[in-house]
Amino acid sequence: MLNVSKIKSLEDLMKIKEKAVKDLQLRDTNTRGKITVAMGTCGIAAGAKDTLKAIVDALNDLNITDISVVQSGCMGLCEVEPTVEVRLLDREPIVYGHVTPENARRIVKLHIVENQIVSDLLVRKGEI
Amino acid sequence: MALTANTILICAGGACISSGEESVKQALEREISKYALQDAVRIVETGCMGACSLGPLMVIYPEGVFYQKLTPKAAQEIVEEHLLKGRVVEKYLYKGPTGEVVPQVAEKLPFFSRQVRIVTRNVGFIDPKNIEEYIARDGYFALAKVLREMTPEEVIEEVKKSGLRGRGGAGFPTGLKWELTRKGTSQKKFVVCNADEGDPGAFMDRSVLEGDPHTVLEAMIIAGYAIGANQGYIYVRAEYPLAIERLNTAISQAREYGFLGSNIMGTEFSFDIEIRIGAGAFVCGEETALIASIEGKRGQPRVKPPYPAERGVWDCSTLINNVETFANIPPIILKGADWFKSIGTENSPGTKVFALAGKIVNTGLVEVPMGITLKELLYEIGGGSSTGKPIKAVQTGGPSGGCIPAQYFDTPVDYDSLQKLGAIMGSGGMIVMDEDDCMVDVAKFFLEFTVDESCGKCTPCREGTRQMLRILEKITSGEGTEEDLYELEALGETIKDTALCGLGQTAPNPVLSTLEYYRDEYEMHVKEKRCPALKCKDLTRYVIDESKCVGCTACARVCPVNAISGEVRKAHVIDNEKCVRCGSCIEVCRFNAINKVSP
């Protein structure tokens, strides 16, 4: 636990809550959807770690809290790594390939925020 | 990478710790570091999640997958499959009675989805050792509201309006207790939290203390503000070392953050809490005995009135509430009395936590709205009988309560309707029994407990319960007479009317309620010298079915008193004079040739 100064007001309390609440949201299953980053050896070799970081940062920057980010193993599409699957509630899952950090930010902006499929990165639509 | 992709909530309640949570956690940590996932996976040890029969258990977020009955090997597989490859490991998921894998998400399991969680809202979800997780779930906001916006009178008014009743068992209106204590005339006042949970089988208070200690602290501070006290005590038994440890952590964190100590949250109000550890005497759950014990005296009750609200700890006005009662306070303050009253029944608003035990599938802790029927509680949430034989009765309220037979299972569970049936709500222990349970034996079990725990101060309890037990022993050994049943009733009623404290006044309940509903069983014991459930040793015999016995000699070899004789490959015989009814022979017989009978 960090050394804290004593809480003197409601504002102090609110600040701690805002900080801590993000942590707990990871435990919330009532999300709008999830982004899965394939983190097999091939994915990591192709740069999936940076992709993952870019997605998390982009979501944080846009203050999007109802999307969870998960990592998975190799999806079997090693030639188009890094791959990312976006699953939104009541929609077909979409798999994107060649997701560089830059493309990751585009996916968050277009697919998550504006609900458009980023067609130039599309690898597969629908369930496997 | 500043990312936690998965959070693992592993249940560190008492039951899961006993079933090996520690080794599962160590295996998880070892595997996680083996695959260098430390930065991506966070392990949080929570309080009891309630599904104790499935332990050790954990939930992996963000998916919310519920894994049960874990071993270190299972932990390894789950790390390799779930965390590394994102595949759910099906064999550790919860399975329904017919073996089908039912919803993997914890919130959707019937055991969880039928519950309404107010008292246990954070238990099993937050890290009890981290005050910030409590704050993230609106912790200490009720305190902030009270200190900034409400006068002590308004706080008491809100609690009164909510209709909250004491969850320790007796159901006294909490708001009224607060008001009486505020009106007390002593200069100094005290707030006491009764955490001396002692009913066999009940452990909801421990679960709250271990899983969400801050809610109890917050409520006690609010109570201190409302009644005008600056000092609180938590009286907790030494048998709860983990609860004590987590309370100590919580208290020092609350001091660090300025919720305890002087000038709380920048106001004039000061309050502090100390832990008082009891030695585990059942009678110390009685409030006047508890007060004596806090003062360092022998834990014995005294005559009431004066009630603790007038003369409590060191003769000062003292407010005593139970853990579960306190845990209701912060939500009532934040969401209002009207919200609280919308849950439960008119005379018993809110929820109650029950500890399900005995012959039921889902043993563990459940929190349900008051007014739920026993049928819903036992069959829909509890999953019904675990033995395949129908449930015969349920015992509520532990050694102070009574047995409720199956024909009353449509009764809504609240303070008043249970009392009408001769049982009590008590602290919320529920022991489920089927036809293999002998009601005389059950009554004897609880009476043995109260005889042991009687403090000896008043004669009715000290001598009366002992005499009742002697009669029960006579009945179960086949020497009872019909007069004994009347004697039991007369003694029981006398003890109820004349004992000094709640312990003695309720001690006859298990006997009186079984006598009322299962008199036929008692009569079989005294008239026919027969125990239909085959429980009472002196009334049963072991016999070998000659047509089934192949003479394998397994039973004769295992018998500790050499009561079984016979030649190889010929049917054996049991000498019931020598037999001590240990049951070992039944266990080893592969031909189901040995039967227990009651004449």
XYZ file of N, CA and C in Angstrom, chain B residues 227-339:
339
model
N -24.886 7.592 17.807
C -25.245 7.500 19.233
C -24.359 8.389 20.098
N -23.307 8.956 19.523
C -22.438 9.831 20.310
C -21.349 9.082 21.057
N -20.735 8.105 20.383
C -19.644 7.356 21.006
C -18.348 7.644 20.262
N -17.232 7.505 20.968
C -15.931 7.704 20.331
C -15.073 6.448 20.335
N -15.615 5.376 20.904
C -14.814 4.161 21.000
C -15.667 2.956 20.632
N -15.095 2.068 19.842
C -15.795 0.848 19.477
C -14.957 -0.374 19.804
N -15.616 -1.494 20.060
C -14.928 -2.769 20.259
C -15.524 -3.802 19.319
N -14.651 -4.611 18.752
C -15.141 -5.783 18.011
C -14.794 -6.994 18.862
N -15.824 -7.696 19.284
C -15.600 -8.886 20.117
C -15.636 -10.104 19.223
N -14.458 -10.679 18.953
C -14.383 -11.788 18.010
C -13.670 -12.959 18.682
N -14.085 -14.169 18.330
C -13.529 -15.326 19.022
C -12.145 -15.702 18.467
N -11.338 -16.253 19.354
C -9.964 -16.608 18.993
C -9.913 -17.700 17.931
N -11.041 -18.450 17.775
C -11.061 -19.498 16.741
C -11.115 -18.928 15.340
N -11.221 -17.607 15.216
C -11.281 -16.978 13.898
C -9.991 -16.211 13.607
N -8.853 -16.899 13.545
C -7.590 -16.160 13.405
C -7.496 -15.343 12.114
N -8.066 -15.879 11.023
C -7.981 -15.162 9.756
C -8.831 -13.888 9.797
N -10.017 -13.994 10.424
C -10.875 -12.817 10.556
C -10.156 -11.752 11.378
N -9.484 -12.184 12.442
C -8.777 -11.234 13.308
C -7.647 -10.560 12.526
N -6.920 -11.367 11.761
C -5.807 -10.824 10.978
C -6.309 -9.777 9.970
N -7.406 -10.123 9.264
C -7.899 -9.191 8.246
C -8.525 -7.951 8.873
N -9.144 -8.132 10.054
C -9.682 -6.960 10.755
C -8.545 -6.033 11.166
N -7.459 -6.625 11.678
C -6.320 -5.805 12.089
C -5.756 -5.015 10.916
N -5.621 -5.697 9.758
C -5.151 -5.005 8.558
C -6.103 -3.865 8.210
N -7.395 -4.181 8.229
C -8.392 -3.177 7.846
C -8.358 -1.986 8.792
N -8.227 -2.255 10.093
C -8.223 -1.155 11.063
C -7.011 -0.255 10.829
N -5.832 -0.864 10.579
C -4.675 0.023 10.402
C -4.767 0.793 9.086
N -5.370 0.169 8.057
C -5.564 0.926 6.812
C -6.551 2.074 7.008
N -7.641 1.791 7.740
C -8.645 2.838 7.967
C -8.032 4.001 8.753
N -7.122 3.691 9.676
C -6.456 4.762 10.424
C -5.577 5.581 9.491
N -4.865 4.849 8.602
C -3.951 5.502 7.677
C -4.703 6.468 6.747
N -5.886 6.055 6.341
C -6.668 6.883 5.409
C -7.512 7.925 6.134
N -7.466 7.906 7.457
C -8.195 8.920 8.210
C -9.666 8.632 8.420
N -10.084 7.340 8.331
C -11.476 7.000 8.644
C -11.630 6.640 10.116
N -10.504 6.351 10.761
C -10.504 6.092 12.200
C -9.483 7.038 12.815
N -9.713 7.412 14.070
C -8.791 8.331 14.727
C -9.485 9.647 15.001
N -8.705 10.697 15.164
C -9.353 11.971 15.483
C -9.641 12.759 14.203
N -10.641 13.573 14.270
C -11.070 14.431 13.168
C -11.255 13.649 11.862
N -12.208 12.726 11.908
C -12.442 11.861 10.754
C -12.926 12.657 9.551
N -12.268 12.479 8.441
C -12.568 13.169 7.182
C -12.673 14.680 7.368
N -11.789 15.200 8.188
C -11.732 16.646 8.361
C -12.843 17.238 9.216
N -13.618 16.386 9.925
C -14.692 16.919 10.773
C -14.252 16.902 12.238
N -15.165 17.304 13.096
C -14.878 17.316 14.532
C -14.970 15.917 15.142
N -15.568 15.005 14.394
C -15.890 13.696 14.959
C -14.668 12.773 15.025
N -14.490 12.139 16.184
C -13.380 11.198 16.358
C -13.908 9.846 16.820
N -13.290 8.803 16.328
C -13.751 7.451 16.682
C -12.624 6.464 16.434
N -12.477 5.501 17.336
C -11.483 4.462 17.102
C -12.049 3.096 17.498
N -11.438 2.054 16.961
C -11.931 0.690 17.194
C -10.804 -0.201 17.694
N -11.135 -1.021 18.681
C -10.174 -2.005 19.177
C -10.786 -3.392 19.052
N -9.926 -4.379 18.885
C -10.427 -5.756 18.822
C -10.291 -6.389 20.204
N -11.338 -7.077 20.624
C -11.269 -7.849 21.863
C -11.442 -9.315 21.479
N -10.493 -10.138 21.853
C -10.542 -11.535 21.438
C -11.126 -12.394 22.549
N -12.170 -13.126 22.226
C -12.824 -13.995 23.197
C -12.254 -15.403 23.119
N -12.477 -16.165 24.161
C -11.884 -17.506 24.213
C -12.809 -18.566 23.634
N -13.937 -18.146 23.066
C -14.770 -19.105 22.370
C -15.888 -19.719 23.192
N -16.275 -19.064 24.290
C -17.410 -19.570 25.060
C -18.692 -19.149 24.363
N -19.598 -20.103 24.161
C -20.838 -19.824 23.445
C -21.648 -18.732 24.149
N -21.632 -18.732 25.477
C -22.460 -17.802 26.243
C -22.023 -16.355 26.010
N -20.786 -16.147 25.576
C -20.310 -14.778 25.362
C -20.952 -14.108 24.151
N -21.755 -14.840 23.387
C -22.547 -14.202 22.349
C -23.739 -13.482 22.953
N -24.085 -13.830 24.190
C -25.162 -13.141 24.920
C -24.608 -11.792 25.351
N -25.383 -10.715 25.126
C -24.760 -9.404 25.211
C -24.219 -9.033 26.591
N -24.906 -9.418 27.670
C -24.367 -9.023 28.968
C -23.119 -9.831 29.334
N -23.066 -11.088 28.886
C -21.861 -11.892 29.121
C -20.707 -11.351 28.286
N -21.033 -10.923 27.071
C -20.030 -10.346 26.182
C -19.423 -9.078 26.800
N -20.297 -8.252 27.386
C -19.812 -7.028 28.030
C -18.866 -7.368 29.179
N -19.270 -8.358 29.985
C -18.408 -8.768 31.098
C -17.053 -9.215 30.573
N -17.075 -9.966 29.475
C -15.829 -10.475 28.917
C -14.947 -9.336 28.387
N -15.563 -8.337 27.754
C -14.794 -7.171 27.273
C -14.113 -6.477 28.451
N -14.832 -6.417 29.568
C -14.269 -5.737 30.745
C -13.177 -6.564 31.419
N -12.967 -7.770 30.929
C -11.923 -8.615 31.507
C -12.424 -9.518 32.610
N -13.760 -9.551 32.776
C -14.320 -10.426 33.811
C -14.707 -11.768 33.208
N -15.123 -12.677 34.068
C -15.596 -13.963 33.589
C -16.867 -13.757 32.762
N -16.940 -14.434 31.616
C -18.076 -14.229 30.721
C -19.346 -14.880 31.212
N -20.092 -14.150 32.047
C -21.378 -14.666 32.534
C -22.437 -13.586 32.359
N -23.663 -13.997 32.036
C -24.711 -12.989 31.842
C -25.213 -12.452 33.177
N -25.922 -11.355 33.104
C -26.572 -10.827 34.302
C -28.038 -10.556 33.966
N -28.800 -10.209 34.993
C -30.225 -9.967 34.795
C -30.416 -8.698 33.970
N -31.378 -8.763 33.019
C -31.758 -7.575 32.265
C -33.196 -7.271 32.628
N -33.686 -6.035 32.726
C -32.925 -4.798 32.637
C -32.012 -4.603 33.863
N -31.124 -3.623 33.864
C -30.911 -2.617 32.803
C -30.268 -3.226 31.566
N -30.746 -2.788 30.417
C -30.200 -3.235 29.142
C -28.885 -2.497 28.860
N -28.056 -3.068 27.948
C -26.781 -2.411 27.631
C -26.949 -0.962 27.168
N -28.100 -0.652 26.566
C -28.318 0.728 26.122
C -28.232 1.692 27.302
N -28.573 1.193 28.521
C -28.415 2.040 29.706
C -27.089 1.765 30.394
N -26.854 0.488 30.675
C -25.620 0.138 31.381
C -24.918 -1.020 30.686
N -23.889 -0.662 29.932
C -23.170 -1.684 29.178
C -21.732 -1.766 29.621
N -20.808 -1.606 28.674
C -19.391 -1.694 28.979
C -19.024 -0.632 30.021
N -18.412 -1.031 31.103
C -18.049 -0.170 32.236
C -19.206 0.746 32.662
N -20.401 0.120 32.700
C -21.625 0.804 33.124
C -22.016 1.990 32.257
N -21.425 2.087 31.061
C -21.800 3.175 30.159
C -22.799 2.659 29.122
N -23.569 3.572 28.546
C -24.521 3.198 27.499
C -23.770 2.579 26.336
N -24.220 1.409 25.903
C -23.480 0.664 24.892
C -24.424 0.125 23.833
N -24.025 0.292 22.581
C -24.796 -0.262 21.474
C -24.126 -1.552 21.020
N -24.857 -2.665 21.061
C -24.300 -3.923 20.574
C -25.089 -4.402 19.367
N -24.418 -4.542 18.241
C -25.040 -5.123 17.058
C -24.159 -6.241 16.540
N -24.804 -7.127 15.825
C -24.101 -8.266 15.246
C -23.424 -7.860 13.918
N -22.450 -8.628 13.478
C -21.690 -8.337 12.252
C -22.621 -8.132 11.055
N -23.534 -9.095 10.876
C -24.404 -9.028 9.696
C -25.309 -7.797 9.745
N -25.784 -7.434 10.951
C -26.592 -6.233 11.092
C -25.798 -5.024 10.624
N -24.569 -4.907 11.111
C -23.734 -3.763 10.738
C -23.515 -3.704 9.227
N -23.314 -4.870 8.612
C -23.003 -4.880 7.178
C -24.151 -4.337 6.332
N -25.367 -4.283 6.908
C -26.508 -3.708 6.193
C -26.517 -2.182 6.218
N -25.800 -1.597 7.177
C -25.926 -0.154 7.412
C -25.426 0.703 6.235
N -24.182 0.502 5.728
C -23.741 1.385 4.640
C -24.687 1.402 3.430
N -25.177 0.234 2.938
C -26.127 0.314 1.816
C -27.417 1.049 2.179
N -27.895 0.898 3.418
C -29.124 1.593 3.810
C -28.908 3.103 3.752
N -27.742 3.559 4.246
C -27.473 5.001 4.240
C -27.350 5.505 2.793
N -26.648 4.755 1.954
C -26.403 5.223 0.585
C -27.651 5.153 -0.287
N -28.394 4.047 -0.188
C -29.531 3.869 -1.095
C -30.867 4.237 -0.462
N -30.883 4.446 0.851
C -32.094 4.905 1.503
C -32.952 3.784 2.072
N -33.762 4.174 3.075
C -34.603 3.208 3.765
C -35.665 2.625 2.842
N -36.152 3.425 1.892
C -37.223 2.936 1.013
C -36.738 1.809 0.120
N -35.504 1.968 -0.375
C -34.921 0.896 -1.184
C -34.831 -0.392 -0.368
